[in-house]
């Protein structure tokens, strides 16, 4: 069978100091270069040796040993693989010791193996990787999942299982899926635990979550040490625990947590793949163990249900290599079995391509400086690099799925089953893959579709959490250390309606405080808190500094009239705004003087010009259309000109005396009267507003006027507007004047810039509304709000309370309670009289009426076109060909006096100037004469033959 088992005594809990000591002895011996003698085997050797390094008496080892042994037998019995070459297998027990694992690795290398399988421990893998790097022997690990082992430092390390890098990103996706923001990581403090949790920390950061506490314990820690660790973690606010430990000792974590009542409702426990590996290894259900694990969510390596897997599972229980100490089948057994087949297939390809196997001495190992260590027996695999390349290029389907490697030497298509432990077993609630994230569809099905990791595509089945609840736990509670939240409240000296110091037990009062308390009362859990005044009470505090104190963890939150601005959102989290705000300009005003030309203000100059032009144009069009039909539109030229003017402008008052008789004229007039009606109504309404509403004016028209001027501007002390005007609007700091109270506001505005006051005040709208109300509208806002923002409560970054309070604020707004609180504190009379606007604003312009003018113009154009067409047709009928010839002859005799075109144009004008009735009468007579002539001509032709 080619299997050699070298038993070693069980040594556990060896210190890392011994491990470092042995390397301090070996490394100097390896740095001296030289060439050794080489032993070359034949091109197709009769046998090839591979080795295995793992702990036999462990959860992983008890499953891996029979799997590896069975794989070696299957390879040797398959004529299609390594035909003519026997695969010898040498197994060494690392005994869970880094020191002994190194010694075993050195002894294994003395047998001139071309490949080593294992180890299962990431810590031992780090050490052994240095050995195989020197000897150029590929190392296939089926259980070392530390992500850092994939680094370029270990070129001969090749992982045949999934890296914890993918598992930690799967956990991060689960945390994001359920909306949790903080987790507590419980892990064994070795290479496996530390490096895995480090990746989890990075993965959570990309999801805007974090590890709030890292609870690390030493390998083999006592139960009391674990108890102390969990007690400390339970005092924190997070209730989401991620457990990343070894399969052999991990259950002790849950046993202690059970005794501390940490597996009840409200808690979330997520275990990495070690837990399913342990449970799968149990050949019979342990009810005590399952009772401890109720509600736990765990990840397990996804093994596709292929025919190869089913055949392997069916013969697992009958494997003759399983002894009484062997256990059930876990995922590592699949990976161990495939590791042997990977080595065999790659070796077969290597030999078929003409590769040879040879080992040579390393002179550095012979120069031992007098040491008794027999390092000279270690030999370098000369073709190790070429063999490694064959291994990395392999691609086949094994019992664990597709075996192939990406550019980072990780297995392709990483995927995990997500399990929910309950009853006497576990229930799969979904899958994770780096192709599509969380899904209830098997990854091998999703790989046939385009990748999709969008949030909307993530899905899992329902979970029964600890305490047998189906509702998703909130994931955090207030700390059990008895300390309520310390909430900073600005100690204002002005505008105390919003927030102010109070003698009540609460210590503060105001609109903002009532909104906060109302929102807190809607939360489904109590929130113990104390208000702490921030500021000396002599001047308003600087709100940027207040927010910074929250970010520095000096306060848990800040409640008050705190504006949500960009710089503040970078350091803290804000709730949903509970009041709208924005910067406005307040200035002194005066009543606008009445003007004798006020009647011209309703329309702009452009509108007046176009309207007047259309009056004349429509009058001319109607005159043209009515001139041949209507006697009122005939007469001397001067009279007709006055008729056009009179008719045009009289339509404004619908008082024109002339009647229209032509169809086209009436059509044009109807459309024009509709236009006049609209213009009259608009003019009347605008003029009425100008003459009846009191108009107030200010020489300050808005923020643009202030920016262009050099006059001083008033700013509320402590407001963010100070930095905004300087940084965003580039207003000189010397122009800004800090004002502390409403009295200073009034005084500064009344004095004005010439008497030591200010030209205007820039402040937030809620303050200004109170100020204007208290001053009986002596001042006014000018221009529009030039910023849009709101007030919110500030919390430390990633605080879950900010999210819950945002929901509560929305609820207050929807049920009307927010408005009731507003009416309680901020009831005042608004200043309804608006400022007079500038000369051009608010006037009716051509923009509002060009559609009407366009319709009227089109109607006139169409009417004139039809009129001209009719005139042309009549003119052709009115001028016979004979008359035209006579006229031509007469014109030719008098060519020197008048050109033909002038005569024709004059005739046409004369024709147009005639009355329609006269033209029709002439045409009628000519038609009669033509008929008589035609009758005579026919009679003469009839009598001529006789």
PDB file of N, CA and C in Angstrom, residues 82 351 562 920 944:
ATOM      1  N   UNK A  82      -0.569   7.841 -13.231  1.00  0.00           N
ATOM      2  CA  UNK A  82       0.747   7.344 -12.815  1.00  0.00           C
ATOM      3  C   UNK A  82       0.953   5.890 -13.245  1.00  0.00           C
ATOM      4  N   UNK A 351       5.439  13.895 -15.408  1.00  0.00           N
ATOM      5  CA  UNK A 351       6.244  12.800 -15.942  1.00  0.00           C
ATOM      6  C   UNK A 351       5.949  12.557 -17.413  1.00  0.00           C
ATOM      7  N   UNK A 562     -28.666  71.895  16.359  1.00  0.00           N
ATOM      8  CA  UNK A 562     -27.404  71.598  15.682  1.00  0.00           C
ATOM      9  C   UNK A 562     -27.682  71.404  14.198  1.00  0.00           C
ATOM     10  N   UNK A 920     -67.701  91.908 -59.074  1.00  0.00           N
ATOM     11  CA  UNK A 920     -68.597  90.801 -59.402  1.00  0.00           C
ATOM     12  C   UNK A 920     -69.598  91.201 -60.493  1.00  0.00           C
ATOM     13  N   UNK A 944     -73.261  79.594 -93.156  1.00  0.00           N
ATOM     14  CA  UNK A 944     -72.228  79.705 -94.192  1.00  0.00           C
ATOM     15  C   UNK A 944     -72.262  78.545 -95.191  1.00  0.00           C
TER      16      UNK A 944
END
